[in-house]
Amino acid sequence: MEGAAAMAERAWATAGMRDSRGRKTAGRARLTGVALIVLSLMGTVLSYLAFTVWVPGQQDRYEHYQAAEPCPTQATPQEVAAKDCLTTWHFTVTKTESTFTGKVREYEATLKDGGDGSWQRVVRFSDSGPLFDKLHRGDEVTATGWRRDIVAVSKDGVRQNTSDAPRDEHQGNAAMGVLLVLLAAQSLVFGTVRLARPTAYAPFVWEPYGRWLAFTNICVGVSVGAASVWLGIPWWTVLVTVPLVVCTVMVLLLRRQGRAAADSAKARRRQVSRVSS
């Protein structure tokens, strides 16, 4: 009787430990689900701001810059601001510098006022040509200003836009917005499944499908955005291109995973057949 009582007590203790571990696992899964949903909401808000503020704002700025005309001679600062026009300044180059930051190469030129020299400005370029390589200390250049930024520098008929010049290159911004939407959708699905089924949320796990999907989204978003800028295609095409490429890549990955699983199952069956024979 005493042995039976001891066995029953150990069984109850083991069951209690298992139940406690199950509750801890479920609680951890729910906490992870809440965190994923919060991340999803943050990504959604950032994506909304990208498509309602960032991209339209950059497009409006570019259009206003394209429509701007040269300012009247001797225009006052108030008149320049009211007309939103282009100013012309004459500067002297004091220094040019090209540095590699570890990611990209930066091209900078320091300009000073040709009069008393008390005013100086550092302008940056995205490339070395067509003018930057020809600039030297002491050169006289003409700068074009717009909204308190130097947007272009010219010398002897050669003109180059600075990094502050508005550009019609919104494909990267649009790709970033789409990328945020896709990552937010993934986080929402994975988080919701963990809340609904905290002890059985497979296959919505990081390995391998979550990792595949996240890295596919990031790689495709960055690649399509960069390629769209290089090719000069309209920015709104990114809204379709990025999801389409992501779906295509994921289908190929899933098919490859299915073939690998089928090959592994066939190999196991052959091994079992050899052992039986």
mmCIF file of C-alpha atoms in Angstrom:
data_model
loop_
_atom_site.group_PDB
_atom_site.id
_atom_site.type_symbol
_atom_site.label_atom_id
_atom_site.label_comp_id
_atom_site.label_asym_id
_atom_site.label_seq_id
_atom_site.Cartn_x
_atom_site.Cartn_y
_atom_site.Cartn_z
ATOM 1 C CA MET A 1 0.000 0.000 0.000
ATOM 2 C CA GLU A 2 2.801 2.353 0.907
ATOM 3 C CA GLY A 3 4.527 1.634 -2.437
ATOM 4 C CA ALA A 4 1.349 2.331 -4.351
ATOM 5 C CA ALA A 5 0.840 5.582 -2.466
ATOM 6 C CA ALA A 6 4.405 6.661 -3.234
ATOM 7 C CA MET A 7 3.979 5.882 -6.931
ATOM 8 C CA ALA A 8 0.742 7.865 -7.028
ATOM 9 C CA GLU A 9 2.395 10.800 -5.299
ATOM 10 C CA ARG A 10 5.295 10.790 -7.793
ATOM 11 C CA ALA A 11 2.806 10.622 -10.696
ATOM 12 C CA TRP A 12 0.905 13.636 -9.364
ATOM 13 C CA ALA A 13 4.181 15.554 -8.888
ATOM 14 C CA THR A 14 5.322 14.729 -12.429
ATOM 15 C CA ALA A 15 1.977 15.781 -13.858
ATOM 16 C CA GLY A 16 2.157 19.030 -11.901
ATOM 17 C CA MET A 17 5.642 19.764 -13.244
ATOM 18 C CA ARG A 18 4.501 19.068 -16.807
ATOM 19 C CA ASP A 19 1.475 21.288 -16.364
ATOM 20 C CA SER A 20 3.650 24.053 -14.948
ATOM 21 C CA ARG A 21 6.065 23.801 -17.882
ATOM 22 C CA GLY A 22 3.111 23.845 -20.290
ATOM 23 C CA ARG A 23 1.719 27.003 -18.684
ATOM 24 C CA LYS A 24 5.122 28.687 -18.847
ATOM 25 C CA THR A 25 5.528 27.741 -22.512
ATOM 26 C CA ALA A 26 2.042 29.003 -23.365
ATOM 27 C CA GLY A 27 2.635 32.232 -21.448
ATOM 28 C CA ARG A 28 5.923 32.823 -23.245
ATOM 29 C CA ALA A 29 4.247 32.193 -26.601
ATOM 30 C CA ARG A 30 1.451 34.671 -25.796
ATOM 31 C CA LEU A 31 3.982 37.300 -24.698
ATOM 32 C CA THR A 32 5.884 36.823 -27.961
ATOM 33 C CA GLY A 33 2.603 37.105 -29.863
ATOM 34 C CA VAL A 34 1.799 40.431 -28.184
ATOM 35 C CA ALA A 35 5.283 41.747 -29.019
ATOM 36 C CA LEU A 36 4.891 40.701 -32.664
ATOM 37 C CA ILE A 37 1.512 42.423 -32.914
ATOM 38 C CA VAL A 38 2.988 45.620 -31.439
ATOM 39 C CA LEU A 39 5.784 45.475 -34.017
ATOM 40 C CA SER A 40 3.151 44.962 -36.707
ATOM 41 C CA LEU A 41 1.285 48.086 -35.605
ATOM 42 C CA MET A 42 4.512 50.106 -35.613
ATOM 43 C CA GLY A 43 5.365 48.909 -39.121
ATOM 44 C CA THR A 44 1.860 49.755 -40.321
ATOM 45 C CA VAL A 45 2.084 53.297 -38.939
ATOM 46 C CA LEU A 46 5.508 53.860 -40.531
ATOM 47 C CA SER A 47 4.269 52.527 -43.857
ATOM 48 C CA TYR A 48 1.211 54.794 -43.694
ATOM 49 C CA LEU A 49 3.446 57.805 -43.057
ATOM 50 C CA ALA A 50 5.717 56.774 -45.943
ATOM 51 C CA PHE A 51 2.849 56.760 -48.459
ATOM 52 C CA THR A 52 0.909 59.740 -47.078
ATOM 53 C CA VAL A 53 3.709 62.087 -46.003
ATOM 54 C CA TRP A 54 7.158 61.001 -47.159
ATOM 55 C CA VAL A 55 6.624 60.072 -50.830
ATOM 56 C CA PRO A 56 4.008 62.783 -51.616
ATOM 57 C CA GLY A 57 6.136 65.391 -49.825
ATOM 58 C CA GLN A 58 9.226 64.498 -51.833
ATOM 59 C CA GLN A 59 7.209 64.504 -55.058
ATOM 60 C CA ASP A 60 5.727 67.942 -54.316
ATOM 61 C CA ARG A 61 9.181 69.288 -53.477
ATOM 62 C CA TYR A 62 10.572 68.007 -56.762
ATOM 63 C CA GLU A 63 7.703 69.499 -58.769
ATOM 64 C CA HIS A 64 8.079 72.888 -57.070
ATOM 65 C CA TYR A 65 11.806 72.841 -57.775
ATOM 66 C CA GLN A 66 11.206 72.043 -61.444
ATOM 67 C CA ALA A 67 8.737 74.925 -61.690
ATOM 68 C CA ALA A 68 11.006 77.447 -59.933
ATOM 69 C CA GLU A 69 12.362 80.339 -62.014
ATOM 70 C CA PRO A 70 15.412 82.572 -61.489
ATOM 71 C CA CYS A 71 14.872 85.331 -58.964
ATOM 72 C CA PRO A 72 14.782 88.985 -60.078
ATOM 73 C CA THR A 73 18.012 90.909 -59.769
ATOM 74 C CA GLN A 74 18.599 92.404 -56.308
ATOM 75 C CA ALA A 75 15.618 90.532 -54.882
ATOM 76 C CA THR A 76 15.244 90.796 -51.114
ATOM 77 C CA PRO A 77 15.121 87.651 -48.921
ATOM 78 C CA GLN A 78 11.389 88.248 -48.437
ATOM 79 C CA GLU A 79 10.830 88.356 -52.193
ATOM 80 C CA VAL A 80 12.910 85.212 -52.692
ATOM 81 C CA ALA A 81 10.854 83.345 -50.106
ATOM 82 C CA ALA A 82 7.561 84.621 -51.539
ATOM 83 C CA LYS A 83 8.392 83.750 -55.153
ATOM 84 C CA ASP A 84 10.124 80.437 -54.265
ATOM 85 C CA CYS A 85 12.672 81.250 -56.961
ATOM 86 C CA LEU A 86 16.253 80.261 -57.747
ATOM 87 C CA THR A 87 19.086 82.476 -56.506
ATOM 88 C CA THR A 88 22.579 82.758 -57.987
ATOM 89 C CA TRP A 89 25.704 83.129 -55.858
ATOM 90 C CA HIS A 90 29.398 83.391 -56.720
ATOM 91 C CA PHE A 91 31.861 81.553 -54.506
ATOM 92 C CA THR A 92 35.478 80.526 -54.312
ATOM 93 C CA VAL A 93 36.499 76.936 -53.733
ATOM 94 C CA THR A 94 38.716 76.585 -50.645
ATOM 95 C CA LYS A 95 38.899 72.781 -50.424
ATOM 96 C CA THR A 96 37.666 69.586 -52.075
ATOM 97 C CA GLU A 97 37.662 66.267 -50.301
ATOM 98 C CA SER A 98 36.701 62.712 -51.214
ATOM 99 C CA THR A 99 36.309 60.259 -48.328
ATOM 100 C CA PHE A 100 35.135 56.663 -48.052
ATOM 101 C CA THR A 101 32.810 56.127 -45.082
ATOM 102 C CA GLY A 102 32.781 52.333 -45.255
ATOM 103 C CA LYS A 103 29.522 52.213 -47.207
ATOM 104 C CA VAL A 104 29.706 54.917 -49.862
ATOM 105 C CA ARG A 105 32.181 57.532 -51.008
ATOM 106 C CA GLU A 106 31.360 61.130 -50.127
ATOM 107 C CA TYR A 107 32.440 64.105 -52.229
ATOM 108 C CA GLU A 108 32.598 67.482 -50.484
ATOM 109 C CA ALA A 109 33.603 70.960 -51.572
ATOM 110 C CA THR A 110 34.039 73.926 -49.248
ATOM 111 C CA LEU A 111 32.926 77.249 -50.738
ATOM 112 C CA LYS A 112 33.467 80.751 -49.387
ATOM 113 C CA ASP A 113 32.053 84.125 -50.258
ATOM 114 C CA GLY A 114 34.106 85.849 -52.901
ATOM 115 C CA GLY A 115 33.827 89.156 -51.038
ATOM 116 C CA ASP A 116 35.087 89.259 -47.465
ATOM 117 C CA GLY A 117 35.299 85.461 -47.197
ATOM 118 C CA SER A 118 33.472 85.384 -43.872
ATOM 119 C CA TRP A 119 30.714 83.100 -45.180
ATOM 120 C CA GLN A 120 31.531 79.454 -45.902
ATOM 121 C CA ARG A 121 29.427 76.466 -46.890
ATOM 122 C CA VAL A 122 30.227 72.772 -47.402
ATOM 123 C CA VAL A 123 28.322 71.199 -50.289
ATOM 124 C CA ARG A 124 28.133 67.460 -50.949
ATOM 125 C CA PHE A 125 27.854 65.572 -54.197
ATOM 126 C CA SER A 126 26.695 62.018 -54.850
ATOM 127 C CA ASP A 127 29.257 61.458 -57.597
ATOM 128 C CA SER A 128 32.639 62.714 -58.745
ATOM 129 C CA GLY A 129 31.469 63.877 -62.143
ATOM 130 C CA PRO A 130 31.000 65.835 -64.220
ATOM 131 C CA LEU A 131 32.288 68.807 -62.191
ATOM 132 C CA PHE A 132 33.701 67.695 -58.832
ATOM 133 C CA ASP A 133 36.875 66.150 -60.298
ATOM 134 C CA LYS A 134 37.605 69.452 -62.058
ATOM 135 C CA LEU A 135 37.312 71.636 -58.944
ATOM 136 C CA HIS A 136 40.511 72.963 -57.361
ATOM 137 C CA ARG A 137 41.393 75.351 -54.591
ATOM 138 C CA GLY A 138 40.879 78.950 -55.707
ATOM 139 C CA ASP A 139 38.403 78.180 -58.517
ATOM 140 C CA GLU A 140 35.551 80.611 -58.984
ATOM 141 C CA VAL A 141 32.187 78.832 -59.234
ATOM 142 C CA THR A 142 28.541 79.787 -59.588
ATOM 143 C CA ALA A 143 26.099 78.227 -57.140
ATOM 144 C CA THR A 144 22.357 77.907 -57.614
ATOM 145 C CA GLY A 145 20.331 78.178 -54.411
ATOM 146 C CA TRP A 146 16.775 77.152 -53.671
ATOM 147 C CA ARG A 147 15.030 77.286 -50.306
ATOM 148 C CA ARG A 148 18.306 78.046 -48.504
ATOM 149 C CA ASP A 149 20.052 75.017 -50.050
ATOM 150 C CA ILE A 150 22.742 74.983 -52.713
ATOM 151 C CA VAL A 151 21.238 72.665 -55.302
ATOM 152 C CA ALA A 152 23.814 72.995 -58.094
ATOM 153 C CA VAL A 153 27.342 74.229 -58.753
ATOM 154 C CA SER A 154 28.676 75.221 -62.181
ATOM 155 C CA LYS A 155 32.019 76.309 -63.657
ATOM 156 C CA ASP A 156 32.891 77.096 -67.264
ATOM 157 C CA GLY A 157 29.566 75.719 -68.488
ATOM 158 C CA VAL A 158 29.866 72.430 -66.563
ATOM 159 C CA ARG A 159 27.092 71.974 -64.023
ATOM 160 C CA GLN A 160 26.546 69.341 -61.331
ATOM 161 C CA ASN A 161 23.685 68.914 -58.881
ATOM 162 C CA THR A 162 24.482 68.639 -55.193
ATOM 163 C CA SER A 163 23.059 66.066 -52.797
ATOM 164 C CA ASP A 164 20.479 68.672 -51.688
ATOM 165 C CA ALA A 165 18.918 68.954 -55.151
ATOM 166 C CA PRO A 166 15.408 67.448 -55.287
ATOM 167 C CA ARG A 167 15.242 64.319 -57.450
ATOM 168 C CA ASP A 168 12.459 62.330 -59.037
ATOM 169 C CA GLU A 169 13.713 59.129 -57.406
ATOM 170 C CA HIS A 170 10.967 57.959 -55.064
ATOM 171 C CA GLN A 171 11.213 54.275 -55.946
ATOM 172 C CA GLY A 172 13.410 53.559 -52.929
ATOM 173 C CA ASN A 173 10.973 55.301 -50.571
ATOM 174 C CA ALA A 174 8.048 53.382 -52.050
ATOM 175 C CA ALA A 175 9.938 50.082 -51.789
ATOM 176 C CA MET A 176 10.649 50.822 -48.125
ATOM 177 C CA GLY A 177 6.941 51.459 -47.519
ATOM 178 C CA VAL A 178 5.962 48.178 -49.195
ATOM 179 C CA LEU A 179 8.664 46.346 -47.240
ATOM 180 C CA LEU A 180 7.244 47.692 -43.977
ATOM 181 C CA VAL A 181 3.746 46.534 -44.985
ATOM 182 C CA LEU A 182 4.956 43.003 -45.756
ATOM 183 C CA LEU A 183 6.951 42.716 -42.521
ATOM 184 C CA ALA A 184 3.996 44.095 -40.559
ATOM 185 C CA ALA A 185 1.670 41.523 -42.140
ATOM 186 C CA GLN A 186 4.088 38.717 -41.285
ATOM 187 C CA SER A 187 4.391 39.905 -37.671
ATOM 188 C CA LEU A 188 0.615 40.209 -37.362
ATOM 189 C CA VAL A 189 -0.025 36.673 -38.627
ATOM 190 C CA PHE A 190 2.719 35.097 -36.512
ATOM 191 C CA GLY A 191 1.629 37.032 -33.419
ATOM 192 C CA THR A 192 -2.082 36.284 -33.830
ATOM 193 C CA VAL A 193 -1.438 32.551 -34.230
ATOM 194 C CA ARG A 194 0.598 32.537 -31.002
ATOM 195 C CA LEU A 195 -2.252 34.205 -29.135
ATOM 196 C CA ALA A 196 -4.884 31.865 -30.571
ATOM 197 C CA ARG A 197 -2.807 28.660 -30.296
ATOM 198 C CA PRO A 198 0.003 29.251 -27.786
ATOM 199 C CA THR A 199 1.000 25.568 -27.639
ATOM 200 C CA ALA A 200 0.596 24.647 -31.314
ATOM 201 C CA TYR A 201 1.502 27.521 -33.609
ATOM 202 C CA ALA A 202 3.607 25.627 -36.157
ATOM 203 C CA PRO A 203 4.388 26.223 -39.013
ATOM 204 C CA PHE A 204 4.314 29.937 -38.106
ATOM 205 C CA VAL A 205 7.776 29.748 -36.547
ATOM 206 C CA TRP A 206 11.115 31.397 -37.284
ATOM 207 C CA GLU A 207 12.814 28.286 -38.657
ATOM 208 C CA PRO A 208 12.584 27.914 -41.549
ATOM 209 C CA TYR A 209 9.538 29.733 -42.884
ATOM 210 C CA GLY A 210 9.644 32.885 -40.766
ATOM 211 C CA ARG A 211 13.315 33.435 -41.499
ATOM 212 C CA TRP A 212 12.834 32.759 -45.203
ATOM 213 C CA LEU A 213 9.939 35.180 -45.472
ATOM 214 C CA ALA A 214 11.604 37.975 -43.479
ATOM 215 C CA PHE A 215 14.894 37.833 -45.384
ATOM 216 C CA THR A 216 13.075 37.480 -48.704
ATOM 217 C CA ASN A 217 11.049 40.614 -47.949
ATOM 218 C CA ILE A 218 14.148 42.606 -47.023
ATOM 219 C CA CYS A 219 16.304 41.429 -49.930
ATOM 220 C CA VAL A 220 13.565 41.868 -52.526
ATOM 221 C CA GLY A 221 12.533 45.287 -51.188
ATOM 222 C CA VAL A 222 16.080 46.653 -51.258
ATOM 223 C CA SER A 223 16.949 45.060 -54.618
ATOM 224 C CA VAL A 224 13.763 46.144 -56.407
ATOM 225 C CA GLY A 225 14.025 49.672 -54.984
ATOM 226 C CA ALA A 226 17.635 50.063 -56.129
ATOM 227 C CA ALA A 227 16.934 48.543 -59.555
ATOM 228 C CA SER A 228 13.898 50.802 -60.038
ATOM 229 C CA VAL A 229 15.996 53.901 -59.307
ATOM 230 C CA TRP A 230 18.727 52.733 -61.685
ATOM 231 C CA LEU A 231 16.260 51.912 -64.480
ATOM 232 C CA GLY A 232 14.188 55.038 -63.874
ATOM 233 C CA ILE A 233 10.802 53.290 -63.907
ATOM 234 C CA PRO A 234 7.812 54.983 -62.211
ATOM 235 C CA TRP A 235 7.826 54.667 -58.421
ATOM 236 C CA TRP A 236 4.266 53.311 -58.221
ATOM 237 C CA THR A 237 5.299 50.152 -60.108
ATOM 238 C CA VAL A 238 7.165 49.125 -56.938
ATOM 239 C CA LEU A 239 3.788 48.643 -55.221
ATOM 240 C CA VAL A 240 3.159 45.644 -57.480
ATOM 241 C CA THR A 241 6.694 44.488 -58.204
ATOM 242 C CA VAL A 242 7.866 43.895 -54.630
ATOM 243 C CA PRO A 243 4.917 41.682 -53.496
ATOM 244 C CA LEU A 244 4.985 39.777 -56.798
ATOM 245 C CA VAL A 245 8.704 39.002 -56.539
ATOM 246 C CA VAL A 246 8.367 38.051 -52.853
ATOM 247 C CA CYS A 247 5.559 35.594 -53.649
ATOM 248 C CA THR A 248 7.551 34.108 -56.533
ATOM 249 C CA VAL A 249 10.662 33.598 -54.406
ATOM 250 C CA MET A 250 8.661 32.072 -51.547
ATOM 251 C CA VAL A 251 6.913 29.625 -53.890
ATOM 252 C CA LEU A 252 10.299 28.514 -55.228
ATOM 253 C CA LEU A 253 11.667 28.082 -51.707
ATOM 254 C CA LEU A 254 8.634 26.070 -50.583
ATOM 255 C CA ARG A 255 8.870 23.830 -53.635
ATOM 256 C CA ARG A 256 12.547 23.229 -52.953
ATOM 257 C CA GLN A 257 11.756 22.434 -49.317
ATOM 258 C CA GLY A 258 9.023 20.030 -50.431
ATOM 259 C CA ARG A 259 11.366 18.249 -52.825
ATOM 260 C CA ALA A 260 14.041 17.994 -50.127
ATOM 261 C CA ALA A 261 11.512 16.523 -47.674
ATOM 262 C CA ALA A 262 10.280 14.029 -50.286
ATOM 263 C CA ASP A 263 13.851 12.961 -51.096
ATOM 264 C CA SER A 264 14.588 12.529 -47.395
ATOM 265 C CA ALA A 265 11.452 10.395 -46.929
ATOM 266 C CA LYS A 266 12.425 8.206 -49.899
ATOM 267 C CA ALA A 267 15.915 7.723 -48.473
ATOM 268 C CA ARG A 268 14.466 6.665 -45.114
ATOM 269 C CA ARG A 269 12.107 4.206 -46.748
ATOM 270 C CA ARG A 270 14.993 2.678 -48.717
ATOM 271 C CA GLN A 271 17.054 2.371 -45.554
ATOM 272 C CA VAL A 272 14.187 0.679 -43.712
ATOM 273 C CA SER A 273 13.665 -1.646 -46.670
ATOM 274 C CA ARG A 274 17.327 -2.645 -46.672
ATOM 275 C CA VAL A 275 17.278 -3.296 -42.920
ATOM 276 C CA SER A 276 14.113 -5.411 -43.221
ATOM 277 C CA SER A 277 15.536 -7.455 -46.066
#
